[in-house]
PDB file of C-alpha atoms in Angstrom:
ATOM      1  CA  UNK A   1      50.883  21.054   9.763  1.00 46.00           C
ATOM      2  CA  UNK A   2      49.884  20.648  13.340  1.00 44.00           C
ATOM      3  CA  UNK A   3      51.117  23.020  16.016  1.00 44.00           C
ATOM      4  CA  UNK A   4      53.508  21.606  18.624  1.00 43.00           C
ATOM      5  CA  UNK A   5      51.856  20.528  21.804  1.00 45.00           C
ATOM      6  CA  UNK A   6      52.876  22.300  24.998  1.00 43.00           C
ATOM      7  CA  UNK A   7      54.557  20.294  27.668  1.00 43.00           C
ATOM      8  CA  UNK A   8      52.210  19.005  30.308  1.00 44.00           C
ATOM      9  CA  UNK A   9      49.027  19.873  28.349  1.00 43.00           C
ATOM     10  CA  UNK A  10      46.251  17.562  27.281  1.00 44.00           C
ATOM     11  CA  UNK A  11      46.184  15.875  23.899  1.00 44.00           C
ATOM     12  CA  UNK A  12      45.192  18.167  21.072  1.00 45.00           C
ATOM     13  CA  UNK A  13      45.743  21.386  23.062  1.00 44.00           C
ATOM     14  CA  UNK A  14      48.432  23.926  22.404  1.00 46.00           C
ATOM     15  CA  UNK A  15      50.270  26.371  24.663  1.00 46.00           C
ATOM     16  CA  UNK A  16      52.082  29.556  23.686  1.00 46.00           C
ATOM     17  CA  UNK A  17      55.392  29.735  25.483  1.00 41.00           C
ATOM     18  CA  UNK A  18      56.384  33.119  26.964  1.00 44.00           C
ATOM     19  CA  UNK A  19      58.936  35.078  24.990  1.00 40.00           C
ATOM     20  CA  UNK A  20      61.409  37.271  26.855  1.00 41.00           C
ATOM     21  CA  UNK A  21      63.326  39.728  24.734  1.00 43.00           C
ATOM     22  CA  UNK A  22      66.838  40.804  25.594  1.00 41.00           C
ATOM     23  CA  UNK A  23      66.954  43.905  27.755  1.00 41.00           C
ATOM     24  CA  UNK A  24      63.381  43.542  29.072  1.00 41.00           C
ATOM     25  CA  UNK A  25      64.043  41.158  31.947  1.00 41.00           C
ATOM     26  CA  UNK A  26      62.670  42.543  35.182  1.00 41.00           C
ATOM     27  CA  UNK A  27      65.239  43.661  37.713  1.00 42.00           C
ATOM     28  CA  UNK A  28      65.704  41.362  40.699  1.00 40.00           C
ATOM     29  CA  UNK A  29      64.123  43.862  43.111  1.00 39.00           C
ATOM     30  CA  UNK A  30      61.648  45.428  40.689  1.00 40.00           C
ATOM     31  CA  UNK A  31      58.009  45.108  41.658  1.00 37.00           C
ATOM     32  CA  UNK A  32      55.282  44.332  39.183  1.00 38.00           C
ATOM     33  CA  UNK A  33      53.045  47.228  38.174  1.00 38.00           C
ATOM     34  CA  UNK A  34      50.203  47.538  40.608  1.00 41.00           C
ATOM     35  CA  UNK A  35      51.871  45.217  43.081  1.00 41.00           C
ATOM     36  CA  UNK A  36      52.287  46.216  46.683  1.00 42.00           C
ATOM     37  CA  UNK A  37      55.759  47.246  47.736  1.00 45.00           C
ATOM     38  CA  UNK A  38      56.406  45.543  51.089  1.00 41.00           C
ATOM     39  CA  UNK A  39      58.630  48.424  52.241  1.00 41.00           C
ATOM     40  CA  UNK A  40      56.837  51.362  50.608  1.00 47.00           C
ATOM     41  CA  UNK A  41      55.415  53.591  53.307  1.00 45.00           C
ATOM     42  CA  UNK A  42      57.093  51.599  56.067  1.00 50.00           C
ATOM     43  CA  UNK A  43      58.093  53.195  59.297  1.00 60.00           C
ATOM     44  CA  UNK A  44      60.888  55.672  58.714  1.00 64.00           C
ATOM     45  CA  UNK A  45      61.852  57.140  62.061  1.00 70.00           C
ATOM     46  CA  UNK A  46      63.852  60.292  62.531  1.00 69.00           C
ATOM     47  CA  UNK A  47      67.621  60.254  62.583  1.00 69.00           C
ATOM     48  CA  UNK A  48      69.277  60.347  65.995  1.00 72.00           C
ATOM     49  CA  UNK A  49      72.094  62.739  66.730  1.00 73.00           C
ATOM     50  CA  UNK A  50      75.320  61.448  68.206  1.00 72.00           C
ATOM     51  CA  UNK A  51      75.267  64.278  70.793  1.00 72.00           C
ATOM     52  CA  UNK A  52      79.062  64.334  70.867  1.00 74.00           C
ATOM     53  CA  UNK A  53      79.470  67.857  72.245  1.00 77.00           C
ATOM     54  CA  UNK A  54      77.008  67.548  75.191  1.00 75.00           C
ATOM     55  CA  UNK A  55      78.287  64.071  76.001  1.00 75.00           C
ATOM     56  CA  UNK A  56      81.903  65.279  75.893  1.00 80.00           C
ATOM     57  CA  UNK A  57      81.164  68.259  78.164  1.00 82.00           C
ATOM     58  CA  UNK A  58      79.339  66.126  80.712  1.00 79.00           C
ATOM     59  CA  UNK A  59      82.062  63.482  80.673  1.00 83.00           C
ATOM     60  CA  UNK A  60      84.776  66.117  81.147  1.00 89.00           C
ATOM     61  CA  UNK A  61      82.994  67.781  84.069  1.00 87.00           C
ATOM     62  CA  UNK A  62      82.341  64.448  85.768  1.00 87.00           C
ATOM     63  CA  UNK A  63      85.976  63.446  85.275  1.00 92.00           C
ATOM     64  CA  UNK A  64      87.254  66.677  86.841  1.00 92.00           C
ATOM     65  CA  UNK A  65      84.829  66.466  89.783  1.00 87.00           C
ATOM     66  CA  UNK A  66      85.499  62.785  90.459  1.00 90.00           C
ATOM     67  CA  UNK A  67      89.257  63.339  90.153  1.00 90.00           C
ATOM     68  CA  UNK A  68      89.179  66.191  92.665  1.00 86.00           C
ATOM     69  CA  UNK A  69      87.184  64.177  95.218  1.00 83.00           C
ATOM     70  CA  UNK A  70      89.358  61.100  94.695  1.00 88.00           C
ATOM     71  CA  UNK A  71      92.555  63.096  95.198  1.00 86.00           C
ATOM     72  CA  UNK A  72      91.225  64.623  98.415  1.00 84.00           C
ATOM     73  CA  UNK A  73      90.066  61.270  99.814  1.00 84.00           C
ATOM     74  CA  UNK A  74      93.419  59.664  99.067  1.00 87.00           C
ATOM     75  CA  UNK A  75      95.229  62.599 100.669  1.00 83.00           C
ATOM     76  CA  UNK A  76      93.157  62.269 103.851  1.00 82.00           C
ATOM     77  CA  UNK A  77      93.780  58.516 103.980  1.00 84.00           C
ATOM     78  CA  UNK A  78      97.504  59.215 103.643  1.00 84.00           C
ATOM     79  CA  UNK A  79      97.446  61.360 106.806  1.00 81.00           C
ATOM     80  CA  UNK A  80      97.201  64.784 105.227  1.00 82.00           C
ATOM     81  CA  UNK A  81      94.469  67.289 106.007  1.00 79.00           C
ATOM     82  CA  UNK A  82      91.487  67.667 103.704  1.00 76.00           C
ATOM     83  CA  UNK A  83      91.489  70.461 101.178  1.00 77.00           C
ATOM     84  CA  UNK A  84      89.960  73.727 102.252  1.00 81.00           C
ATOM     85  CA  UNK A  85      87.176  73.716  99.681  1.00 79.00           C
ATOM     86  CA  UNK A  86      85.916  70.317 100.859  1.00 77.00           C
ATOM     87  CA  UNK A  87      85.911  71.405 104.526  1.00 81.00           C
ATOM     88  CA  UNK A  88      84.035  74.557 103.590  1.00 83.00           C
ATOM     89  CA  UNK A  89      81.573  72.583 101.496  1.00 77.00           C
ATOM     90  CA  UNK A  90      80.908  70.097 104.303  1.00 78.00           C
ATOM     91  CA  UNK A  91      80.398  72.931 106.802  1.00 82.00           C
ATOM     92  CA  UNK A  92      78.036  74.783 104.496  1.00 79.00           C
ATOM     93  CA  UNK A  93      75.964  71.678 103.848  1.00 76.00           C
ATOM     94  CA  UNK A  94      75.730  71.002 107.588  1.00 81.00           C
ATOM     95  CA  UNK A  95      74.952  74.540 108.772  1.00 83.00           C
ATOM     96  CA  UNK A  96      73.058  76.256 105.962  1.00 81.00           C
ATOM     97  CA  UNK A  97      69.233  75.836 106.165  1.00 84.00           C
ATOM     98  CA  UNK A  98      67.376  74.118 103.363  1.00 79.00           C
ATOM     99  CA  UNK A  99      65.221  77.174 102.551  1.00 84.00           C
ATOM    100  CA  UNK A 100      68.281  79.355 102.008  1.00 85.00           C
ATOM    101  CA  UNK A 101      68.283  81.321  98.757  1.00 87.00           C
ATOM    102  CA  UNK A 102      71.584  79.924  97.505  1.00 84.00           C
ATOM    103  CA  UNK A 103      70.507  76.376  98.307  1.00 83.00           C
ATOM    104  CA  UNK A 104      67.300  76.858  96.318  1.00 89.00           C
ATOM    105  CA  UNK A 105      69.213  78.410  93.423  1.00 91.00           C
ATOM    106  CA  UNK A 106      71.711  75.547  93.386  1.00 88.00           C
ATOM    107  CA  UNK A 107      68.907  72.980  93.480  1.00 88.00           C
ATOM    108  CA  UNK A 108      67.120  74.736  90.630  1.00 93.00           C
ATOM    109  CA  UNK A 109      70.265  74.822  88.503  1.00 93.00           C
ATOM    110  CA  UNK A 110      70.931  71.132  89.180  1.00 89.00           C
ATOM    111  CA  UNK A 111      67.322  70.229  88.317  1.00 91.00           C
ATOM    112  CA  UNK A 112      67.423  72.264  85.092  1.00 93.00           C
ATOM    113  CA  UNK A 113      70.707  70.644  84.106  1.00 86.00           C
ATOM    114  CA  UNK A 114      69.276  67.184  84.780  1.00 83.00           C
ATOM    115  CA  UNK A 115      66.161  67.896  82.714  1.00 88.00           C
ATOM    116  CA  UNK A 116      68.323  69.201  79.876  1.00 85.00           C
ATOM    117  CA  UNK A 117      70.410  66.024  79.901  1.00 79.00           C
ATOM    118  CA  UNK A 118      67.254  63.875  79.945  1.00 79.00           C
ATOM    119  CA  UNK A 119      65.847  65.867  77.028  1.00 81.00           C
ATOM    120  CA  UNK A 120      69.031  65.329  75.034  1.00 76.00           C
ATOM    121  CA  UNK A 121      68.976  61.603  75.840  1.00 73.00           C
ATOM    122  CA  UNK A 122      65.316  61.035  74.905  1.00 75.00           C
ATOM    123  CA  UNK A 123      64.976  63.182  71.766  1.00 75.00           C
ATOM    124  CA  UNK A 124      66.396  62.260  68.342  1.00 74.00           C
ATOM    125  CA  UNK A 125      67.913  65.583  67.355  1.00 74.00           C
ATOM    126  CA  UNK A 126      68.921  66.256  63.732  1.00 80.00           C
ATOM    127  CA  UNK A 127      65.690  68.166  63.216  1.00 78.00           C
ATOM    128  CA  UNK A 128      66.947  69.533  59.894  1.00 84.00           C
ATOM    129  CA  UNK A 129      67.087  66.066  58.295  1.00 87.00           C
ATOM    130  CA  UNK A 130      63.739  64.831  56.972  1.00 88.00           C
ATOM    131  CA  UNK A 131      63.395  61.021  56.754  1.00 88.00           C
ATOM    132  CA  UNK A 132      62.510  59.626  53.341  1.00 86.00           C
ATOM    133  CA  UNK A 133      60.308  56.660  52.494  1.00 86.00           C
ATOM    134  CA  UNK A 134      61.977  53.298  52.943  1.00 83.00           C
ATOM    135  CA  UNK A 135      61.972  51.098  49.849  1.00 80.00           C
ATOM    136  CA  UNK A 136      64.490  48.595  51.222  1.00 81.00           C
ATOM    137  CA  UNK A 137      64.751  47.245  54.784  1.00 81.00           C
ATOM    138  CA  UNK A 138      68.501  47.893  55.035  1.00 79.00           C
ATOM    139  CA  UNK A 139      68.588  51.372  53.523  1.00 80.00           C
ATOM    140  CA  UNK A 140      67.631  54.630  55.228  1.00 81.00           C
ATOM    141  CA  UNK A 141      67.769  57.994  53.529  1.00 85.00           C
ATOM    142  CA  UNK A 142      67.187  61.553  54.641  1.00 87.00           C
ATOM    143  CA  UNK A 143      66.811  64.911  52.940  1.00 90.00           C
ATOM    144  CA  UNK A 144      68.069  68.155  54.451  1.00 91.00           C
ATOM    145  CA  UNK A 145      65.464  70.849  54.903  1.00 92.00           C
ATOM    146  CA  UNK A 146      67.471  73.384  52.937  1.00 93.00           C
ATOM    147  CA  UNK A 147      67.719  71.003  49.979  1.00 93.00           C
ATOM    148  CA  UNK A 148      63.968  70.338  50.088  1.00 94.00           C
ATOM    149  CA  UNK A 149      63.264  74.069  50.278  1.00 95.00           C
ATOM    150  CA  UNK A 150      65.523  74.675  47.279  1.00 95.00           C
ATOM    151  CA  UNK A 151      63.654  72.072  45.232  1.00 95.00           C
ATOM    152  CA  UNK A 152      60.286  73.642  46.052  1.00 96.00           C
ATOM    153  CA  UNK A 153      61.569  77.143  45.328  1.00 95.00           C
ATOM    154  CA  UNK A 154      62.995  76.106  41.949  1.00 96.00           C
ATOM    155  CA  UNK A 155      59.733  74.378  41.087  1.00 95.00           C
ATOM    156  CA  UNK A 156      57.775  77.488  42.052  1.00 95.00           C
ATOM    157  CA  UNK A 157      59.959  79.689  39.849  1.00 95.00           C
ATOM    158  CA  UNK A 158      59.009  77.550  36.843  1.00 95.00           C
ATOM    159  CA  UNK A 159      55.359  78.616  37.112  1.00 95.00           C
ATOM    160  CA  UNK A 160      54.411  81.404  34.724  1.00 94.00           C
ATOM    161  CA  UNK A 161      53.829  84.676  36.504  1.00 93.00           C
ATOM    162  CA  UNK A 162      56.019  83.998  39.543  1.00 94.00           C
ATOM    163  CA  UNK A 163      58.641  86.699  39.985  1.00 93.00           C
ATOM    164  CA  UNK A 164      60.241  85.388  43.189  1.00 94.00           C
ATOM    165  CA  UNK A 165      59.555  82.729  45.789  1.00 95.00           C
ATOM    166  CA  UNK A 166      60.656  82.061  49.336  1.00 95.00           C
ATOM    167  CA  UNK A 167      60.259  78.716  51.078  1.00 96.00           C
ATOM    168  CA  UNK A 168      60.553  77.922  54.770  1.00 94.00           C
ATOM    169  CA  UNK A 169      60.664  74.177  55.338  1.00 93.00           C
ATOM    170  CA  UNK A 170      59.581  72.524  58.569  1.00 89.00           C
ATOM    171  CA  UNK A 171      58.990  68.917  59.503  1.00 85.00           C
ATOM    172  CA  UNK A 172      55.215  69.123  59.078  1.00 89.00           C
ATOM    173  CA  UNK A 173      54.681  72.237  56.953  1.00 93.00           C
ATOM    174  CA  UNK A 174      56.271  74.088  54.046  1.00 94.00           C
ATOM    175  CA  UNK A 175      55.505  77.808  53.961  1.00 96.00           C
ATOM    176  CA  UNK A 176      55.771  79.265  50.472  1.00 96.00           C
ATOM    177  CA  UNK A 177      55.569  82.994  49.792  1.00 96.00           C
ATOM    178  CA  UNK A 178      55.563  84.015  46.131  1.00 95.00           C
ATOM    179  CA  UNK A 179      55.408  87.306  44.290  1.00 95.00           C
ATOM    180  CA  UNK A 180      53.532  87.462  40.972  1.00 94.00           C
ATOM    181  CA  UNK A 181      54.193  90.331  38.569  1.00 89.00           C
ATOM    182  CA  UNK A 182      51.660  89.361  35.922  1.00 88.00           C
ATOM    183  CA  UNK A 183      48.649  87.072  35.411  1.00 90.00           C
ATOM    184  CA  UNK A 184      45.716  86.889  37.774  1.00 92.00           C
ATOM    185  CA  UNK A 185      46.636  85.922  41.319  1.00 93.00           C
ATOM    186  CA  UNK A 186      44.016  83.173  41.432  1.00 94.00           C
ATOM    187  CA  UNK A 187      45.430  81.569  38.291  1.00 94.00           C
ATOM    188  CA  UNK A 188      48.992  81.796  39.567  1.00 94.00           C
ATOM    189  CA  UNK A 189      47.933  80.399  42.937  1.00 95.00           C
ATOM    190  CA  UNK A 190      46.156  77.438  41.336  1.00 95.00           C
ATOM    191  CA  UNK A 191      49.073  76.571  39.050  1.00 95.00           C
ATOM    192  CA  UNK A 192      51.574  77.080  41.843  1.00 95.00           C
ATOM    193  CA  UNK A 193      49.597  74.902  44.228  1.00 95.00           C
ATOM    194  CA  UNK A 194      49.519  72.024  41.756  1.00 95.00           C
ATOM    195  CA  UNK A 195      53.203  72.347  40.965  1.00 96.00           C
ATOM    196  CA  UNK A 196      54.163  72.395  44.647  1.00 95.00           C
ATOM    197  CA  UNK A 197      51.995  69.374  45.423  1.00 95.00           C
ATOM    198  CA  UNK A 198      53.754  67.432  42.670  1.00 95.00           C
ATOM    199  CA  UNK A 199      57.134  68.630  43.934  1.00 95.00           C
ATOM    200  CA  UNK A 200      56.365  67.544  47.504  1.00 95.00           C
ATOM    201  CA  UNK A 201      55.344  64.090  46.321  1.00 93.00           C
ATOM    202  CA  UNK A 202      58.521  63.904  44.245  1.00 93.00           C
ATOM    203  CA  UNK A 203      60.686  64.506  47.313  1.00 93.00           C
ATOM    204  CA  UNK A 204      59.908  60.985  48.513  1.00 90.00           C
ATOM    205  CA  UNK A 205      59.520  61.970  52.168  1.00 92.00           C
ATOM    206  CA  UNK A 206      58.050  59.556  54.671  1.00 89.00           C
ATOM    207  CA  UNK A 207      55.744  62.298  55.959  1.00 89.00           C
ATOM    208  CA  UNK A 208      55.116  64.805  53.167  1.00 92.00           C
ATOM    209  CA  UNK A 209      54.648  68.264  54.680  1.00 93.00           C
ATOM    210  CA  UNK A 210      51.536  70.296  54.097  1.00 94.00           C
ATOM    211  CA  UNK A 211      52.030  73.298  51.841  1.00 95.00           C
ATOM    212  CA  UNK A 212      50.989  76.746  53.066  1.00 95.00           C
ATOM    213  CA  UNK A 213      50.887  79.027  50.022  1.00 96.00           C
ATOM    214  CA  UNK A 214      50.602  82.792  49.794  1.00 95.00           C
ATOM    215  CA  UNK A 215      50.785  84.737  46.515  1.00 95.00           C
ATOM    216  CA  UNK A 216      50.942  88.531  46.477  1.00 94.00           C
ATOM    217  CA  UNK A 217      51.917  91.397  44.201  1.00 92.00           C
ATOM    218  CA  UNK A 218      55.279  93.141  44.559  1.00 88.00           C
ATOM    219  CA  UNK A 219      55.136  96.332  46.620  1.00 76.00           C
ATOM    220  CA  UNK A 220      55.386  99.651  44.859  1.00 68.00           C
ATOM    221  CA  UNK A 221      58.838 101.155  44.817  1.00 61.00           C
ATOM    222  CA  UNK A 222      59.193 104.649  46.200  1.00 49.00           C
TER     223      UNK A 222
END
């Protein structure tokens, strides 16, 4: 018997058709092994805070101040005398010298308040949320620092010889302090360093923090 010829092949040549078994079809968004993920390692900026409380306070103060001035202006236009506080304010601004202590203090407070508002407007906030790597253009994910610290601490406790561990998580660095009650400290430190490196990579953070590790013996009681 002759083998069936493949479609579109030359005479006398054969072609093995691909066989796809049920349950092994690649997922629609699954990348081939070794292929480059177009979103892996993409820019994952920090999360921005809504700043509801500062914005609400500023809006309330501006509303009260503008309402007071508007009421006084309307009262003067209606033939009534200006309020006492506005007359006193106008007199103080006209008579008090610029180098007066209270003028300098008021200017300093106003400048500090303005810088604080600019800082709130130009910084993201939500420093306790660590951005994770983006694997899809429409999906953003973040991991809370406390959750990341808990994962590293639990991973450290799995290392033989570790009695207790404490983790302080920051955006760029994770400080790990562990107590070892048996085994050599160098061996515990080496195993713990490898385990923590694997745990940091497993967090899937856009900027994996560097691990600062310190292993000591428990202090003597009494």
